[in-house]
Amino acid sequence: MSVDSERSVNSHRKTASPHILIVDDEPDIIELLELTLARMGMDVSSAQCIGDAKQLLQSRQFQLCLTDMRLPDGDGLELVKYIAQHCADLPVAVITAHGTTENAVAALKAGAFDYLPKPVSLKQLRDLVKSALSLPPMQTESAVQVSQRVLLGESAPMLQLRATIDKLSRSQAAVYISGESGSGKELAARMIHERSARHTQPFVAVNCGAIPENLMESEFFGYKKGAFTGAEKDHDGFFLAANGGTLFLDEVADLPLTMQVKLLRVIQEKQVRRIGETQEKSVDVRIISATHKKLNLCVETGQFRQDLYYRLNVIELNMPVLREMREDIPLIAEAVLVKLCREAGRSACSLKKDALALLKSYDYPGNVRELENILERTLALCFDTEIGKEDLQLPHKAKETPQIATIRLPTDLEQSLPLQDFLDRLEKDSIVKALNENRYNRTKAAKTLGITVRSLRYRMERLGLNERA
């Protein structure tokens, strides 16, 4: 088919008007989109197949591309991947038929900015266009270094991580950040937000594990004055506070199941009703979630809803651990030292070669956060401008042998048990011991075992301990 080349709907307008490319083989859809975009002051070009769209993309610069998923000469995903490879700064949104989410998720993972279901809602279209056109330009590496919030390092895992963050910032997709404690999950979430179309809107970070269960609904969704005793004024919850921006749900695995159901509904409907109100309010937030736990394992054990998991985990970002990026430790340590010295108002400090060697050999169970704590403790105790190996006071590496020696070997009776039954018996013994030591106070027992109370309840139910407790 021939290209409807350079169909400028508002040719009399200034050349600075945003230019949008529509790729669709349905004339009615093209006409609807053209009229809507023209009223918004946009210039429009259209193509009816992938081949013609590629020719237009090569001939001029666009600020946004809207493409159908089904085209005469191929799949819309092909065009999304082509744009991601050849026009990385161009946001592309896909139009999906019949409200199916599979194609939409595939497009988001391929690099699409967002998607529109058919029939196209003009309000959603206008909101999408405004959001896409507000995307900041992709940052160069030098601009990234100037940024206050940046993940430092030149190792291969860190370079890959920053490239992925830049890609995710050009999308509206929900992101799930996995990784060990202290690996920088919240920092990665803030970087995604600050490089996204929502960068001028709020970033609201919530630690899901720090909110009492009986306060969760009011904290997330808000309440109206007089809704309950103590509600002395209207309160916007986290969703309304983050409206237009990004809501970061840290330690999302700690949400109780009852709250997971309510959260799922809000994400699906994009509507929030404050406690004490009868009317719902529309909210537009991008959800970024994180946890140090294996969320897929929480789904398997029934601690986390599968449908919510798929809503949150559209795209997963895995944070590398510091022990996999040892070559980055000197750069990170230097930056941390500069920051700590500046905050303390003391002269700049440096690390001796033996101190750097020791820092590079350490395994960091707490990752970058532990490195920061080590250096902060060192500065508090060392008043020299040069920090040596002894000043770091790192624990010795020979710490695994005693742990191996204290592992309880199975008895003759237990040796005949299947592995899972043996592990269940060990787990049961540990729980019973913790309960006895804490006089069956489950909160204290859970703390002793290093797990949450909800996890303890689940394990007790699975092992048949609820009757006794």
mmCIF file of C-alpha atoms in Angstrom, residues 90-292:
data_model
loop_
_atom_site.group_PDB
_atom_site.id
_atom_site.type_symbol
_atom_site.label_atom_id
_atom_site.label_comp_id
_atom_site.label_asym_id
_atom_site.label_seq_id
_atom_site.Cartn_x
_atom_site.Cartn_y
_atom_site.Cartn_z
ATOM 1 C CA LEU A 90 10.438 7.701 20.346
ATOM 2 C CA PRO A 91 7.597 6.498 22.607
ATOM 3 C CA VAL A 92 5.270 4.013 20.898
ATOM 4 C CA ALA A 93 1.822 2.980 22.124
ATOM 5 C CA VAL A 94 -0.069 -0.039 20.829
ATOM 6 C CA ILE A 95 -3.797 -0.388 20.198
ATOM 7 C CA THR A 96 -5.047 -3.826 21.243
ATOM 8 C CA ALA A 97 -8.294 -5.448 20.130
ATOM 9 C CA HIS A 98 -11.046 -6.789 22.361
ATOM 10 C CA GLY A 99 -9.366 -5.648 25.567
ATOM 11 C CA THR A 100 -6.945 -8.586 25.620
ATOM 12 C CA THR A 101 -4.048 -8.108 28.004
ATOM 13 C CA GLU A 102 -1.655 -10.735 26.620
ATOM 14 C CA ASN A 103 -0.681 -8.626 23.605
ATOM 15 C CA ALA A 104 -0.486 -5.504 25.753
ATOM 16 C CA VAL A 105 1.901 -7.148 28.215
ATOM 17 C CA ALA A 106 4.022 -8.503 25.358
ATOM 18 C CA ALA A 107 4.210 -5.007 23.852
ATOM 19 C CA LEU A 108 5.204 -3.429 27.177
ATOM 20 C CA LYS A 109 7.958 -6.005 27.622
ATOM 21 C CA ALA A 110 9.151 -5.260 24.074
ATOM 22 C CA GLY A 111 9.531 -1.576 24.934
ATOM 23 C CA ALA A 112 6.119 0.022 24.286
ATOM 24 C CA PHE A 113 5.297 3.134 26.297
ATOM 25 C CA ASP A 114 1.671 2.134 26.939
ATOM 26 C CA TYR A 115 -1.369 0.563 25.279
ATOM 27 C CA LEU A 116 -4.951 1.470 24.382
ATOM 28 C CA PRO A 117 -7.728 -1.146 24.253
ATOM 29 C CA LYS A 118 -10.380 -1.083 21.541
ATOM 30 C CA PRO A 119 -12.826 0.577 21.360
ATOM 31 C CA VAL A 120 -10.501 3.520 21.890
ATOM 32 C CA SER A 121 -11.495 5.855 24.706
ATOM 33 C CA LEU A 122 -10.811 9.437 23.642
ATOM 34 C CA LYS A 123 -10.072 10.462 27.235
ATOM 35 C CA GLN A 124 -7.526 7.668 27.586
ATOM 36 C CA LEU A 125 -6.055 8.654 24.217
ATOM 37 C CA ARG A 126 -5.657 12.297 25.238
ATOM 38 C CA ASP A 127 -4.134 11.338 28.604
ATOM 39 C CA LEU A 128 -1.710 8.934 26.913
ATOM 40 C CA VAL A 129 -0.615 11.547 24.353
ATOM 41 C CA LYS A 130 -0.036 14.209 27.024
ATOM 42 C CA SER A 131 1.944 11.762 29.136
ATOM 43 C CA ALA A 132 4.073 10.533 26.223
ATOM 44 C CA LEU A 133 4.892 14.060 25.082
ATOM 45 C CA SER A 134 6.038 14.983 28.595
ATOM 46 C CA LEU A 135 8.744 12.308 28.572
ATOM 47 C CA PRO A 136 12.140 13.892 29.245
ATOM 48 C CA PRO A 137 14.841 13.222 26.658
ATOM 49 C CA MET A 138 16.934 10.126 27.269
ATOM 50 C CA GLN A 139 19.891 11.023 29.475
ATOM 51 C CA THR A 140 23.437 10.666 28.260
ATOM 52 C CA GLU A 141 25.965 8.922 30.487
ATOM 53 C CA SER A 142 27.475 12.272 31.481
ATOM 54 C CA ALA A 143 24.054 13.590 32.489
ATOM 55 C CA VAL A 144 23.470 10.471 34.529
ATOM 56 C CA GLN A 145 26.699 11.046 36.472
ATOM 57 C CA VAL A 146 25.513 14.543 37.447
ATOM 58 C CA SER A 147 22.190 13.221 38.747
ATOM 59 C CA GLN A 148 21.861 13.069 42.530
ATOM 60 C CA ARG A 149 20.187 9.677 42.438
ATOM 61 C CA VAL A 150 22.314 7.265 40.489
ATOM 62 C CA LEU A 151 23.482 3.691 40.784
ATOM 63 C CA LEU A 152 27.271 3.926 40.582
ATOM 64 C CA GLY A 153 29.524 1.415 38.895
ATOM 65 C CA GLU A 154 31.074 0.426 35.583
ATOM 66 C CA SER A 155 30.812 -3.361 35.895
ATOM 67 C CA ALA A 156 28.820 -5.315 33.316
ATOM 68 C CA PRO A 157 25.871 -5.994 35.689
ATOM 69 C CA MET A 158 25.623 -2.309 36.620
ATOM 70 C CA LEU A 159 25.830 -1.086 33.028
ATOM 71 C CA GLN A 160 23.084 -3.538 32.098
ATOM 72 C CA LEU A 161 20.985 -2.436 35.076
ATOM 73 C CA ARG A 162 21.200 1.259 34.174
ATOM 74 C CA ALA A 163 20.332 0.500 30.541
ATOM 75 C CA THR A 164 17.271 -1.465 31.673
ATOM 76 C CA ILE A 165 16.203 1.366 33.991
ATOM 77 C CA ASP A 166 16.419 3.827 31.087
ATOM 78 C CA LYS A 167 14.253 1.495 29.011
ATOM 79 C CA LEU A 168 11.688 1.047 31.790
ATOM 80 C CA SER A 169 11.483 4.799 32.322
ATOM 81 C CA ARG A 170 10.129 5.126 28.768
ATOM 82 C CA SER A 171 7.191 2.877 29.638
ATOM 83 C CA GLN A 172 4.077 3.016 31.800
ATOM 84 C CA ALA A 173 4.256 -0.687 32.663
ATOM 85 C CA ALA A 174 4.124 -1.930 36.244
ATOM 86 C CA VAL A 175 7.603 -2.945 37.416
ATOM 87 C CA TYR A 176 8.534 -5.499 40.071
ATOM 88 C CA ILE A 177 12.035 -5.032 41.497
ATOM 89 C CA SER A 178 13.570 -8.114 43.074
ATOM 90 C CA GLY A 179 16.833 -8.370 44.933
ATOM 91 C CA GLU A 180 18.516 -8.817 48.287
ATOM 92 C CA SER A 181 18.178 -6.322 51.110
ATOM 93 C CA GLY A 182 20.367 -3.253 50.674
ATOM 94 C CA SER A 183 20.848 -3.722 46.920
ATOM 95 C CA GLY A 184 19.244 -0.378 46.009
ATOM 96 C CA LYS A 185 15.664 -1.303 45.058
ATOM 97 C CA GLU A 186 14.149 2.023 46.134
ATOM 98 C CA LEU A 187 16.931 3.960 44.413
ATOM 99 C CA ALA A 188 16.204 2.074 41.181
ATOM 100 C CA ALA A 189 12.492 2.882 41.548
ATOM 101 C CA ARG A 190 13.255 6.584 42.014
ATOM 102 C CA MET A 191 15.524 6.574 38.965
ATOM 103 C CA ILE A 192 12.740 5.033 36.858
ATOM 104 C CA HIS A 193 10.328 7.717 38.084
ATOM 105 C CA GLU A 194 12.701 10.641 37.603
ATOM 106 C CA ARG A 195 13.425 9.661 33.998
ATOM 107 C CA SER A 196 9.760 8.960 33.166
ATOM 108 C CA ALA A 197 6.877 11.038 31.865
ATOM 109 C CA ARG A 198 5.724 11.325 35.484
ATOM 110 C CA HIS A 199 8.922 12.984 36.710
ATOM 111 C CA THR A 200 7.145 16.247 37.652
ATOM 112 C CA GLN A 201 4.491 14.382 39.672
ATOM 113 C CA PRO A 202 4.792 12.814 43.155
ATOM 114 C CA PHE A 203 6.840 9.746 44.003
ATOM 115 C CA VAL A 204 5.290 8.104 47.063
ATOM 116 C CA ALA A 205 7.274 5.323 48.752
ATOM 117 C CA VAL A 206 5.445 2.958 51.102
ATOM 118 C CA ASN A 207 6.980 0.277 53.318
ATOM 119 C CA CYS A 208 4.166 -2.289 53.347
ATOM 120 C CA GLY A 209 5.726 -4.194 56.225
ATOM 121 C CA ALA A 210 5.735 -1.165 58.541
ATOM 122 C CA ILE A 211 1.992 -0.418 58.510
ATOM 123 C CA PRO A 212 -0.240 -2.077 61.131
ATOM 124 C CA GLU A 213 -2.833 -4.292 59.477
ATOM 125 C CA ASN A 214 -5.789 -2.427 61.015
ATOM 126 C CA LEU A 215 -4.551 0.884 59.526
ATOM 127 C CA MET A 216 -3.733 -0.305 56.026
ATOM 128 C CA GLU A 217 -7.024 0.544 54.332
ATOM 129 C CA SER A 218 -7.126 4.095 55.717
ATOM 130 C CA GLU A 219 -3.453 4.674 54.897
ATOM 131 C CA PHE A 220 -3.713 3.386 51.328
ATOM 132 C CA PHE A 221 -7.133 4.772 50.363
ATOM 133 C CA GLY A 222 -7.667 7.658 52.780
ATOM 134 C CA TYR A 223 -10.723 8.641 54.813
ATOM 135 C CA LYS A 224 -13.277 11.396 55.223
ATOM 136 C CA LYS A 225 -13.527 13.595 58.315
ATOM 137 C CA GLY A 226 -15.721 11.896 60.911
ATOM 138 C CA ALA A 227 -15.555 8.467 59.250
ATOM 139 C CA PHE A 228 -14.362 6.958 62.536
ATOM 140 C CA THR A 229 -13.159 8.028 65.961
ATOM 141 C CA GLY A 230 -10.011 10.095 65.531
ATOM 142 C CA ALA A 231 -10.711 11.100 61.906
ATOM 143 C CA GLU A 232 -10.583 14.823 62.629
ATOM 144 C CA LYS A 233 -9.948 15.913 59.046
ATOM 145 C CA ASP A 234 -10.009 14.558 55.498
ATOM 146 C CA HIS A 235 -7.026 12.399 54.648
ATOM 147 C CA ASP A 236 -5.827 11.394 51.193
ATOM 148 C CA GLY A 237 -4.247 7.969 51.233
ATOM 149 C CA PHE A 238 -1.180 6.855 49.342
ATOM 150 C CA PHE A 239 -3.014 6.373 46.037
ATOM 151 C CA LEU A 240 -4.506 9.872 45.951
ATOM 152 C CA ALA A 241 -1.217 11.372 47.174
ATOM 153 C CA ALA A 242 0.582 9.694 44.254
ATOM 154 C CA ASN A 243 -2.102 10.563 41.681
ATOM 155 C CA GLY A 244 -0.418 11.355 38.370
ATOM 156 C CA GLY A 245 2.881 9.993 39.640
ATOM 157 C CA THR A 246 4.420 6.778 40.935
ATOM 158 C CA LEU A 247 3.508 4.627 43.943
ATOM 159 C CA PHE A 248 6.409 2.512 45.186
ATOM 160 C CA LEU A 249 5.295 -0.477 47.269
ATOM 161 C CA ASP A 250 8.370 -1.693 49.126
ATOM 162 C CA GLU A 251 8.247 -5.132 50.809
ATOM 163 C CA VAL A 252 4.983 -5.805 48.996
ATOM 164 C CA ALA A 253 5.136 -9.475 50.037
ATOM 165 C CA ASP A 254 4.244 -8.388 53.593
ATOM 166 C CA LEU A 255 0.746 -7.241 52.573
ATOM 167 C CA PRO A 256 -1.969 -9.361 54.237
ATOM 168 C CA LEU A 257 -4.287 -11.256 51.877
ATOM 169 C CA THR A 258 -7.302 -9.076 52.722
ATOM 170 C CA MET A 259 -5.374 -5.979 51.653
ATOM 171 C CA GLN A 260 -4.128 -7.708 48.524
ATOM 172 C CA VAL A 261 -7.732 -8.151 47.356
ATOM 173 C CA LYS A 262 -8.503 -4.448 47.822
ATOM 174 C CA LEU A 263 -5.245 -3.405 46.176
ATOM 175 C CA LEU A 264 -5.977 -5.594 43.156
ATOM 176 C CA ARG A 265 -9.383 -3.965 42.669
ATOM 177 C CA VAL A 266 -7.930 -0.444 42.783
ATOM 178 C CA ILE A 267 -5.257 -1.343 40.231
ATOM 179 C CA GLN A 268 -7.848 -2.919 37.905
ATOM 180 C CA GLU A 269 -10.543 -0.260 38.212
ATOM 181 C CA LYS A 270 -8.266 2.764 38.749
ATOM 182 C CA GLN A 271 -10.809 3.966 41.282
ATOM 183 C CA VAL A 272 -10.391 4.699 45.002
ATOM 184 C CA ARG A 273 -13.112 5.226 47.608
ATOM 185 C CA ARG A 274 -12.029 6.847 50.851
ATOM 186 C CA ILE A 275 -13.428 5.441 54.080
ATOM 187 C CA GLY A 276 -16.670 7.260 54.885
ATOM 188 C CA GLU A 277 -17.384 8.310 51.282
ATOM 189 C CA THR A 278 -19.890 6.835 48.836
ATOM 190 C CA GLN A 279 -18.294 8.123 45.621
ATOM 191 C CA GLU A 280 -15.137 6.727 44.082
ATOM 192 C CA LYS A 281 -12.348 8.927 42.741
ATOM 193 C CA SER A 282 -10.316 8.176 39.630
ATOM 194 C CA VAL A 283 -6.598 7.695 40.195
ATOM 195 C CA ASP A 284 -3.757 7.452 37.711
ATOM 196 C CA VAL A 285 -0.663 5.950 39.301
ATOM 197 C CA ARG A 286 2.177 3.821 38.055
ATOM 198 C CA ILE A 287 2.910 0.948 40.424
ATOM 199 C CA ILE A 288 6.486 -0.089 41.153
ATOM 200 C CA SER A 289 6.809 -2.828 43.758
ATOM 201 C CA ALA A 290 9.740 -4.521 45.425
ATOM 202 C CA THR A 291 10.638 -7.143 48.008
ATOM 203 C CA HIS A 292 13.711 -9.047 49.120
#
